[in-house]
Amino acid sequence: MKSLSISLIRRLHFHKFKPIPPLLRLNSISDAASSSSSPSSSLLSSPREMSTSSKTYPSIVNNNHHFWENPCRNLNTHADEPPETTPPSPESAIDQEKLDLEEAFESATTTDEMVRLFKQMELSFQGNELGLSALKLGLHLDREGDDPQTVLSYAEKALRSFDLPAGDNKNNKPTLLVAMALQLMGSANYGLKRFSDGLGYLNRANRILVKLEKEGDCNVEDVRPVLHAVQLELANVKNAMGRREEAIENLKKSLEIKEMTFEEGSKEMGAGYRSLADAYVAVLNFDEALPYALKALEIHKKELGSNSAEVAQDRRLLGVIYSGLELHDKALEQNRLARRVLKNWGMKAELVRAEIDAANMKVALGKYDEAIDVLKNVVEETDEGSEMRGMVFISMSKALVNQQKFADSKKCLELAREILEKKEASSPVEVAEAYSEVAMQYESMNEFETAISLLQRTLSILERLPQEQHSEGSVSARIGWLLLFSGRVSQAVPYLESAAERLKESFGAKHFGVGYVYNNLGAAYLELGRPQSAAQMFAVAKDIMDVSLGPNHVDSIDACQNLSKAYAGMGNYSLAVEFQQQVIKAWDNHGDSAKDEMKEAKRLFEELRLKARGGVSTDKLPTKALPLPKK
């Protein structure tokens, strides 16, 4: 296997998929009566601005305006006022007391007041009369970041009220309020890290909303904001479960809803494009990420100006994307422009991160002395013992390794590790990411034992974090590679098998990183004398790489070559010859740049063809997929 394979596996590192705040909030859905004149208020109002006055409730939790003409939107829970001519009665007095409580609840201005009034209402109201108030309070508490368990209790009250048994629900149809309550249940379960439960509620909400929109039972302006919120929450939950490719599909659906609501060049669309670009970066799909990031930058520059913080964030993301595409000069230019804005705004922490990024880009360009000079200045701007200082030392080590200054590099790594060890409990994800970077530096210095030990420590941290399954898979893949390369093949297999399953769930079955893991797994099986199992793994790897990289990519050719070796090891020389022909054809497309590879491929082809005719010993045929060191 070529060295490029492990370099790309390394890129399956920790990229945090930023949680998107659920947008189903009290002030996030436009009033149906004003939506036509102010569409920009319907989806993306500020996540922390809110009012509990009834005037600011969204149309679907308000009790006025034109939506009464549709039965599914008749949500009034107030008791009808008795005619003036009717003498007061005990029943009407109770009704008036309940009406007063409801009005007081809707006029409440603080969380404590809302909770107090709701408790009073529970003493007077029937259970199914409290649904709307429970939903309002649950949404408010969820938005305020309250304890998810408390939010869940109100969501359950609302759902019990709205989700009536068959026969009790008029027309026996699910309503928009049921979907809202289910979305809140999903959000609360996400906060409690009960991801499977949250996914179930959100999927049910999504089915209801799609049906309501399709059948036209509710106004589309009411359905879409809730559907948008559900799609974003689904993306959060699936990401936390490691299902990142699926999460992207939900983000794309949420963006489609935005496109039907906002103007093409609005700030809200800019935010949506950047979120989707960031999600693609998280799965290392830089080609798909680039156009969305460029759209976000164009919109934010036009709407907010080139010196805005939003533009700086767009440029930082573009720097990451261009680095992933190995366009390091472009990455450095975007980074420079971002740092200028961050400096103008006095955003010190963000500026330090951007300067570390710049140093890493200079390392990629071979400008090691420049990178070290940058980092020497940056280290003075960080607090002693801070995680940021640890990252500076790691980046400095990277530059020193490339200058073959291994002793100085190890000193930097030791300083970084001293800082990181004290942060394991408080910042496990960040420390795990940093340990992975440190392991990479030791690996670059052929300190494989130290690298494996650090990665195993990283794995022990990640195994306690269910939302980090993708990182767990990446680290397992690297441990498996190092064990394989250092000759401990049987120990490598379980790590590689685990990595394949986790990465497949996180990045999709056709992601190139999954292909590399299967290629390594095939190499391990071949080394263990299991050519049939090896052939199966190489076939999967080839299929993935042909799709994700193209059949003429060097790693796709490598997988095809390994497949030929596996069939030769099984004694099936006709198939071995067939795949070796594919190898020759692929190298031929590279022209003169692959003369040596073509010569070797043709030599193997001739030997395989002779063997197929019974004219050469199997001892002369290579059956290893990796140049493993002798034990």
XYZ file of C-alpha atoms in Angstrom:
631
model
C 0.000 0.000 0.000
C 1.312 3.435 -0.857
C 2.154 6.008 1.789
C -0.661 8.205 0.514
C -3.172 5.833 2.054
C -2.102 6.530 5.616
C -1.768 10.252 4.955
C -5.393 10.376 3.918
C -6.496 8.211 6.815
C -4.885 10.835 9.034
C -7.277 13.354 7.597
C -10.143 11.411 9.147
C -9.417 13.328 12.317
C -11.697 15.248 14.609
C -13.734 17.861 12.845
C -16.509 19.064 15.088
C -19.887 19.271 13.463
C -21.231 22.321 15.217
C -24.601 21.717 16.879
C -27.245 23.926 15.316
C -29.589 25.496 17.843
C -33.151 24.274 17.273
C -35.090 27.032 15.607
C -38.528 26.107 16.882
C -38.688 28.817 19.524
C -41.415 31.159 20.696
C -40.222 33.983 18.480
C -38.852 31.940 15.596
C -42.006 31.306 13.615
C -43.614 34.268 11.922
C -47.094 35.424 12.733
C -49.271 34.028 9.997
C -50.983 37.372 9.472
C -47.691 39.188 8.844
C -45.640 36.458 7.167
C -46.248 37.812 3.694
C -44.800 41.178 4.559
C -41.954 39.974 6.742
C -40.791 36.505 5.689
C -37.370 36.950 7.250
C -38.797 36.593 10.736
C -40.221 33.156 10.170
C -37.181 30.946 10.702
C -34.076 32.565 12.062
C -34.685 35.116 14.754
C -32.023 35.492 17.420
C -31.980 32.339 19.546
C -31.891 34.259 22.825
C -34.377 37.039 22.221
C -37.824 36.231 23.454
C -40.959 37.655 24.952
C -43.683 35.763 26.730
C -46.409 38.174 25.814
C -49.136 36.640 23.703
C -48.401 39.126 20.942
C -45.088 37.465 20.155
C -46.245 33.870 20.080
C -46.079 32.242 16.675
C -49.358 31.853 14.881
C -49.553 28.155 15.645
C -49.470 28.773 19.404
C -51.441 32.016 19.323
C -55.191 32.242 19.561
C -56.038 34.914 17.027
C -55.765 35.732 13.319
C -57.106 34.036 10.229
C -56.092 30.446 10.936
C -59.384 29.678 12.654
C -60.939 28.833 9.297
C -58.983 25.522 9.303
C -60.177 23.050 12.006
C -56.682 21.648 12.545
C -55.549 25.085 13.690
C -58.393 25.819 16.130
C -56.238 25.891 19.239
C -58.279 28.156 21.525
C -58.316 26.699 25.031
C -60.158 29.624 26.630
C -63.616 28.994 27.979
C -66.329 30.899 26.154
C -67.615 33.924 28.105
C -71.259 33.471 29.192
C -73.850 35.803 27.733
C -74.326 38.986 29.780
C -77.947 38.124 30.417
C -77.052 34.818 32.079
C -76.956 35.045 35.882
C -73.588 34.161 37.420
C -73.246 30.512 38.382
C -70.565 28.474 40.185
C -69.577 26.954 36.849
C -69.158 30.332 35.177
C -67.114 31.569 38.137
C -64.761 28.595 37.690
C -64.576 29.306 33.975
C -63.689 32.935 34.664
C -60.992 31.881 37.140
C -59.481 29.566 34.536
C -59.635 32.330 31.931
C -57.869 34.730 34.274
C -55.138 32.165 34.950
C -54.592 31.601 31.235
C -54.363 35.328 30.544
C -51.939 35.797 33.433
C -49.802 32.928 32.147
C -49.654 34.390 28.651
C -48.753 37.809 30.070
C -45.992 36.461 32.346
C -42.594 38.048 31.747
C -40.269 35.740 33.695
C -39.625 32.027 33.786
C -40.398 31.791 37.513
C -43.731 33.521 36.980
C -44.645 31.189 34.116
C -43.770 28.098 36.172
C -45.743 29.366 39.203
C -48.840 30.115 37.145
C -48.642 26.780 35.352
C -48.638 24.968 38.697
C -51.786 26.892 39.681
C -53.389 25.956 36.369
C -52.662 22.282 37.034
C -54.917 22.489 40.100
C -57.863 23.843 38.124
C -57.568 22.493 34.591
C -58.185 19.056 33.170
C -55.077 17.327 31.803
C -56.021 17.788 28.161
C -56.675 21.512 28.748
C -53.045 22.158 29.695
C -51.452 21.044 26.437
C -50.985 24.444 24.831
C -49.627 26.054 27.999
C -47.304 23.080 28.625
C -45.968 23.395 25.077
C -45.379 27.140 25.450
C -43.564 26.670 28.736
C -41.517 23.737 27.428
C -40.440 25.722 24.360
C -39.503 28.654 26.549
C -37.427 26.533 28.936
C -35.744 24.677 26.065
C -34.837 27.971 24.463
C -33.445 29.293 27.730
C -31.217 26.242 28.083
C -33.032 24.860 31.098
C -32.533 21.322 32.429
C -33.552 18.962 29.581
C -35.319 16.681 32.065
C -37.594 19.559 33.071
C -38.223 20.428 29.435
C -39.055 16.779 28.771
C -41.685 16.752 31.515
C -43.579 19.644 29.897
C -43.173 18.148 26.433
C -44.714 14.896 27.702
C -47.670 16.819 29.189
C -48.222 18.572 25.879
C -47.941 15.388 23.845
C -50.395 13.522 26.082
C -52.878 16.342 25.604
C -52.555 16.657 21.826
C -51.851 13.069 20.811
C -55.260 11.669 21.674
C -56.094 7.973 21.287
C -57.898 6.856 18.145
C -61.546 7.905 18.392
C -60.879 10.879 20.682
C -58.990 12.945 18.102
C -61.409 14.675 15.733
C -61.118 13.172 12.244
C -58.442 10.898 13.744
C -55.659 12.988 12.137
C -52.341 14.107 13.636
C -52.105 17.861 14.093
C -49.411 20.485 13.878
C -49.392 20.740 17.668
C -48.581 17.036 17.924
C -45.607 17.616 15.631
C -44.461 20.575 17.752
C -44.665 18.523 20.926
C -42.740 15.681 19.270
C -40.051 18.136 18.149
C -39.722 19.349 21.727
C -39.505 15.737 22.935
C -36.715 15.164 20.430
C -34.848 18.284 21.532
C -35.085 17.347 25.213
C -33.897 13.783 24.588
C -30.993 15.157 22.557
C -30.040 17.308 25.540
C -30.182 14.208 27.745
C -27.984 12.304 25.225
C -30.795 9.824 24.618
C -30.135 9.984 20.921
C -32.136 6.940 19.822
C -35.232 8.152 21.686
C -34.790 11.651 20.277
C -34.465 10.287 16.754
C -37.708 8.342 17.109
C -39.715 11.408 18.186
C -38.192 13.611 15.487
C -38.812 11.069 12.740
C -42.450 10.853 13.798
C -42.729 14.653 13.803
C -41.207 14.743 10.330
C -43.707 12.201 8.984
C -46.637 14.222 10.364
C -45.339 17.502 8.933
C -44.667 16.053 5.484
C -48.196 14.628 5.441
C -49.764 17.910 6.587
C -47.855 19.838 3.928
C -48.715 17.340 1.203
C -52.420 17.118 2.025
C -52.836 20.850 2.635
C -54.578 20.345 5.977
C -52.647 23.283 7.434
C -51.290 26.543 6.090
C -47.869 25.918 4.568
C -46.498 29.042 6.284
C -47.263 27.353 9.614
C -45.879 23.935 8.675
C -42.558 24.947 7.125
C -40.969 26.648 10.153
C -41.694 23.596 12.283
C -40.412 21.286 9.548
C -37.270 23.422 9.316
C -36.694 23.081 13.070
C -37.222 19.315 12.921
C -34.713 18.936 10.072
C -32.062 20.851 12.004
C -32.709 18.821 15.153
C -32.482 15.604 13.127
C -29.102 16.777 11.832
C -27.902 17.373 15.405
C -29.093 13.982 16.635
C -27.731 12.013 13.677
C -24.414 13.786 13.966
C -24.272 12.908 17.654
C -24.957 9.284 16.708
C -22.096 9.394 14.218
C -24.397 9.297 11.192
C -22.848 12.338 9.551
C -23.752 11.648 5.948
C -27.419 11.324 6.922
C -27.140 14.528 8.956
C -26.012 16.371 5.829
C -29.157 15.273 4.011
C -31.277 16.825 6.778
C -29.257 20.030 6.593
C -29.833 20.160 2.837
C -33.583 19.762 3.381
C -33.564 22.577 5.935
C -31.726 24.756 3.426
C -34.367 23.985 0.787
C -37.042 25.217 3.201
C -35.043 28.399 3.777
C -34.769 28.952 0.045
C -38.582 28.935 -0.154
C -38.829 31.495 2.645
C -35.968 33.977 2.359
C -34.601 36.072 -0.449
C -31.643 34.559 -2.276
C -29.032 36.956 -0.887
C -30.336 37.304 2.674
C -28.146 36.924 5.779
C -30.218 33.911 6.774
C -29.300 32.151 3.553
C -25.644 33.013 4.179
C -25.812 31.303 7.560
C -27.475 28.265 5.989
C -24.837 27.942 3.283
C -22.033 28.145 5.853
C -23.630 25.494 8.059
C -23.856 23.111 5.124
C -20.269 23.850 4.071
C -19.108 23.140 7.611
C -20.984 19.834 7.596
C -19.277 18.765 4.373
C -15.905 19.693 5.867
C -16.748 17.450 8.823
C -16.892 14.456 6.476
C -13.816 15.688 4.568
C -15.828 16.363 1.423
C -14.029 19.586 0.560
C -15.185 19.681 -3.070
C -18.839 19.830 -1.999
C -18.077 22.277 0.809
C -16.338 24.879 -1.365
C -19.298 26.288 -3.370
C -21.447 26.669 -0.244
C -18.656 28.429 1.651
C -18.107 30.800 -1.287
C -21.842 31.575 -1.420
C -21.848 32.339 2.303
C -18.861 34.663 1.915
C -20.435 36.490 -1.026
C -23.699 37.074 0.863
C -22.071 38.186 4.116
C -19.720 40.571 2.313
C -22.662 42.182 0.528
C -24.986 42.307 3.537
C -22.533 43.021 6.378
C -19.382 44.354 4.762
C -15.912 42.885 4.330
C -14.884 43.827 7.866
C -17.640 41.874 9.635
C -17.081 38.992 12.046
C -19.317 36.786 9.872
C -17.025 37.338 6.908
C -14.023 36.430 9.080
C -15.700 33.128 10.007
C -16.410 32.417 6.353
C -12.777 33.041 5.460
C -11.510 30.776 8.234
C -13.755 28.003 6.941
C -12.508 28.608 3.403
C -8.964 28.309 4.718
C -9.779 24.854 6.074
C -11.419 23.846 2.791
C -8.522 25.051 0.634
C -6.087 23.231 2.941
C -8.139 20.061 2.510
C -7.925 20.536 -1.249
C -4.164 21.082 -0.839
C -4.473 24.614 -2.243
C -2.316 25.968 0.559
C -1.552 29.368 -0.987
C -5.262 30.108 -1.316
C -5.804 28.831 2.231
C -3.127 31.145 3.586
C -4.608 34.154 1.776
C -8.076 33.505 3.246
C -6.478 33.079 6.657
C -4.609 36.391 6.308
C -7.801 38.259 5.438
C -9.656 36.599 8.333
C -6.924 37.509 10.832
C -7.046 41.134 9.761
C -10.766 41.308 10.542
C -10.407 39.427 13.840
C -7.669 41.800 14.912
C -9.823 44.830 14.091
C -12.635 43.438 16.220
C -10.319 42.569 19.109
C -11.354 38.901 19.047
C -8.219 37.621 20.761
C -9.107 33.941 21.176
C -10.300 33.582 17.575
C -7.217 35.453 16.372
C -4.882 33.058 18.188
C -6.643 30.064 16.609
C -6.345 31.685 13.190
C -2.625 32.320 13.745
C -2.097 28.664 14.649
C -3.956 27.750 11.444
C -1.657 30.087 9.510
C 1.432 28.398 10.967
C 0.101 24.973 9.977
C -0.522 26.237 6.443
C 3.052 27.529 6.255
C 4.277 24.101 7.343
C 2.254 22.554 4.511
C 3.953 24.978 2.113
C 7.399 24.068 3.459
C 7.922 27.480 5.101
C 9.077 25.981 8.393
C 11.113 28.903 9.748
C 8.260 31.306 9.059
C 5.841 28.956 10.834
C 8.102 28.766 13.894
C 8.456 32.572 14.026
C 4.667 32.931 13.968
C 4.241 30.365 16.738
C 6.904 31.969 18.940
C 4.857 35.159 18.885
C 1.581 33.314 19.426
C 2.805 31.418 22.495
C 3.298 34.744 24.278
C -0.368 35.566 23.685
C -1.645 32.382 25.362
C -2.142 31.712 29.053
C 0.248 29.337 30.770
C -1.301 25.897 31.102
C -4.090 26.665 28.607
C -5.227 24.244 25.929
C -4.390 26.905 23.354
C -0.764 26.957 24.446
C -0.696 23.186 24.148
C -1.890 23.473 20.540
C 0.874 26.006 19.835
C 3.501 23.533 21.039
C 1.998 20.793 18.865
C 2.131 23.003 15.767
C 5.702 24.015 16.587
C 6.616 20.348 16.871
C 5.170 19.770 13.400
C 7.475 22.407 11.914
C 10.505 21.036 13.784
C 9.813 17.460 12.660
C 9.886 18.616 9.066
C 13.297 20.174 9.746
C 14.483 16.839 11.173
C 14.997 18.514 14.584
C 13.547 15.548 16.462
C 14.961 16.364 19.910
C 13.427 19.864 19.889
C 10.186 18.460 18.512
C 9.923 15.943 21.357
C 10.476 18.710 23.909
C 7.532 20.608 22.451
C 5.379 17.500 22.557
C 6.295 16.832 26.181
C 5.246 20.389 27.098
C 1.976 19.891 25.241
C 1.279 16.564 26.962
C 1.881 18.064 30.418
C -0.824 20.628 29.683
C -3.246 18.164 28.120
C -3.102 15.598 30.918
C -4.540 18.194 33.307
C -7.443 18.930 30.964
C -8.722 15.410 30.269
C -11.644 15.635 32.685
C -12.759 19.164 31.809
C -12.247 19.115 28.024
C -12.240 15.464 26.896
C -13.044 16.079 23.220
C -10.426 18.808 22.802
C -7.802 16.753 24.627
C -8.581 13.663 22.538
C -8.158 15.725 19.384
C -4.843 17.101 20.645
C -3.572 13.640 21.659
C -4.313 12.470 18.139
C -2.212 15.314 16.734
C 0.622 14.521 19.161
C 0.510 10.853 18.130
C 0.862 11.950 14.503
C 4.106 13.761 15.333
C 5.563 10.724 17.105
C 4.490 8.628 14.134
C 6.375 11.012 11.817
C 9.507 10.363 13.900
C 8.966 6.565 13.664
C 8.163 6.446 17.386
C 5.392 3.937 16.727
C 5.094 2.572 20.278
C 4.572 6.045 21.734
C 2.095 6.894 18.965
C 0.080 3.709 19.547
C 0.045 4.258 23.296
C -1.256 7.815 22.881
C -3.902 6.740 20.396
C -5.080 3.993 22.749
C -5.376 6.625 25.472
C -7.339 8.764 23.036
C -9.620 5.842 22.285
C -10.333 5.279 25.974
C -11.515 8.903 26.222
C -13.678 8.724 23.113
C -15.351 5.462 24.114
C -17.004 7.382 26.972
C -18.444 9.958 24.553
C -21.273 8.468 22.453
C -21.386 11.499 20.166
C -17.761 10.949 19.090
C -18.234 7.677 17.235
C -16.710 9.123 14.051
C -13.554 10.118 15.941
C -13.438 6.727 17.622
C -13.512 5.079 14.197
C -10.726 7.313 12.878
C -8.476 6.604 15.851
C -9.146 2.858 15.617
C -8.151 2.991 11.945
C -4.848 4.634 12.769
C -4.052 2.204 15.585
C -4.815 -0.672 13.219
C -2.552 0.809 10.546
C 0.365 1.286 12.962
C 0.029 -2.222 14.359
C -0.161 -3.602 10.831
C 2.844 -1.653 9.634
C 4.914 -2.646 12.671
C 4.210 -6.334 12.053
C 1.592 -7.033 14.753
C -0.971 -8.139 12.233
C -3.283 -10.198 14.447
C -3.539 -7.289 16.920
C -4.364 -4.897 14.071
C -7.386 -6.818 12.775
C -9.923 -6.019 15.554
C -9.032 -2.316 15.431
C -9.478 -2.238 11.652
C -12.739 -4.184 11.779
C -14.109 -1.803 14.417
C -12.935 1.213 12.419
C -14.644 -0.007 9.247
C -18.027 -0.334 10.960
C -17.856 3.000 12.790
C -16.595 4.999 9.839
C -19.179 3.428 7.547
C -21.939 4.579 9.884
C -20.420 8.034 10.295
C -19.227 8.943 6.807
C -21.235 6.637 4.566
C -20.411 3.323 2.947
C -18.744 4.926 -0.101
C -16.436 7.386 1.671
C -12.803 7.079 0.573
C -11.628 6.763 4.186
C -13.729 3.620 4.581
C -12.057 2.275 1.442
C -8.598 2.737 2.950
C -9.612 0.843 6.081
C -10.911 -2.080 4.005
C -7.700 -2.047 1.977
C -5.651 -2.272 5.174
C -7.925 -4.999 6.492
C -7.395 -6.964 3.284
C -3.633 -6.569 3.697
C -3.900 -7.955 7.227
C -5.932 -10.986 6.110
C -3.467 -11.644 3.287
C -0.555 -11.535 5.721
C -2.400 -13.968 8.009
C -2.784 -16.457 5.162
C -6.476 -15.794 4.556
C -6.505 -14.832 0.863
C -10.224 -15.419 0.401
C -11.103 -12.956 3.185
C -8.461 -10.588 1.826
C -10.007 -10.711 -1.651
C -13.402 -9.819 -0.217
C -11.941 -6.787 1.591
C -9.924 -5.629 -1.427
C -13.005 -5.940 -3.627
C -14.976 -3.706 -1.259
C -12.070 -1.238 -1.100
C -11.789 -1.123 -4.893
C -15.520 -0.564 -5.296
C -15.478 2.318 -2.798
C -12.399 3.980 -4.276
C -13.632 3.651 -7.849
C -16.743 5.574 -6.799
C -15.170 8.142 -4.455
C -11.780 8.696 -6.140
C -12.165 7.332 -9.654
C -10.668 4.142 -11.129
C -7.465 5.916 -12.250
C -6.585 7.314 -8.821
C -3.356 5.827 -7.475
C -5.106 4.366 -4.438
C -7.859 2.828 -6.583
C -5.109 1.219 -8.695
C -3.411 0.052 -5.499
C -6.619 -1.662 -4.334
C -6.961 -3.342 -7.740
C -3.336 -4.511 -7.555
C -3.960 -5.955 -4.100
C -7.024 -7.764 -5.397
C -4.868 -9.377 -8.095
C -2.387 -10.488 -5.406
C -5.178 -11.964 -3.290
C -6.512 -14.070 -6.158
C -2.975 -15.188 -6.943
C -2.668 -16.273 -3.326
C -5.841 -18.318 -3.719
C -4.453 -19.938 -6.885
C -7.133 -18.311 -9.062
C -4.723 -17.010 -11.693
C -7.312 -16.267 -14.360
C -8.956 -13.659 -12.102
C -5.556 -12.424 -10.956
C -4.592 -11.811 -14.603
C -7.884 -10.026 -15.256
C -7.378 -7.543 -12.424
C -3.707 -7.090 -13.333
C -4.858 -6.041 -16.818
C -7.049 -3.387 -15.180
C -3.997 -2.168 -13.254
C -1.993 -1.808 -16.489
C -4.838 0.044 -18.195
C -5.183 2.466 -15.273
C -1.440 3.209 -15.116
C -1.434 3.755 -18.864
C -3.798 6.700 -18.318
C -1.076 8.378 -16.233
C 1.326 8.519 -19.166
C 5.067 9.056 -18.672
C 4.621 10.057 -15.021
C 3.961 6.379 -14.148
C 6.719 4.656 -16.172
C 8.126 2.732 -13.203
C 4.692 1.648 -11.988
C 3.758 0.506 -15.484
C 6.965 -1.521 -15.824
C 6.302 -3.334 -12.530
C 2.643 -3.925 -13.405
C 3.589 -5.505 -16.726
C 6.222 -7.701 -15.069
C 3.626 -9.038 -12.618
C 1.179 -9.555 -15.453
C 3.639 -11.736 -17.376
C 4.417 -13.835 -14.300
C 0.712 -14.324 -13.578
C 0.032 -15.296 -17.181
C 2.858 -17.850 -17.107
C 1.584 -19.263 -13.854
C -1.888 -19.555 -15.304
C -0.300 -21.786 -17.940
C 1.581 -23.750 -15.266
C 4.995 -22.280 -16.041
C 6.166 -20.428 -12.920
C 6.505 -21.174 -9.220
C 4.109 -19.442 -6.817
C 7.142 -18.453 -4.748
C 8.029 -15.842 -7.348
C 4.658 -14.107 -7.099
C 4.113 -11.349 -4.513
C 1.262 -12.097 -2.158
C 1.654 -9.256 0.336
C -0.252 -6.022 0.033
C 2.049 -4.159 2.415
C 5.842 -4.038 2.680
C 5.672 -5.231 6.267
C 8.919 -5.128 8.276
C 10.416 -8.423 9.358
C 9.566 -9.538 12.866
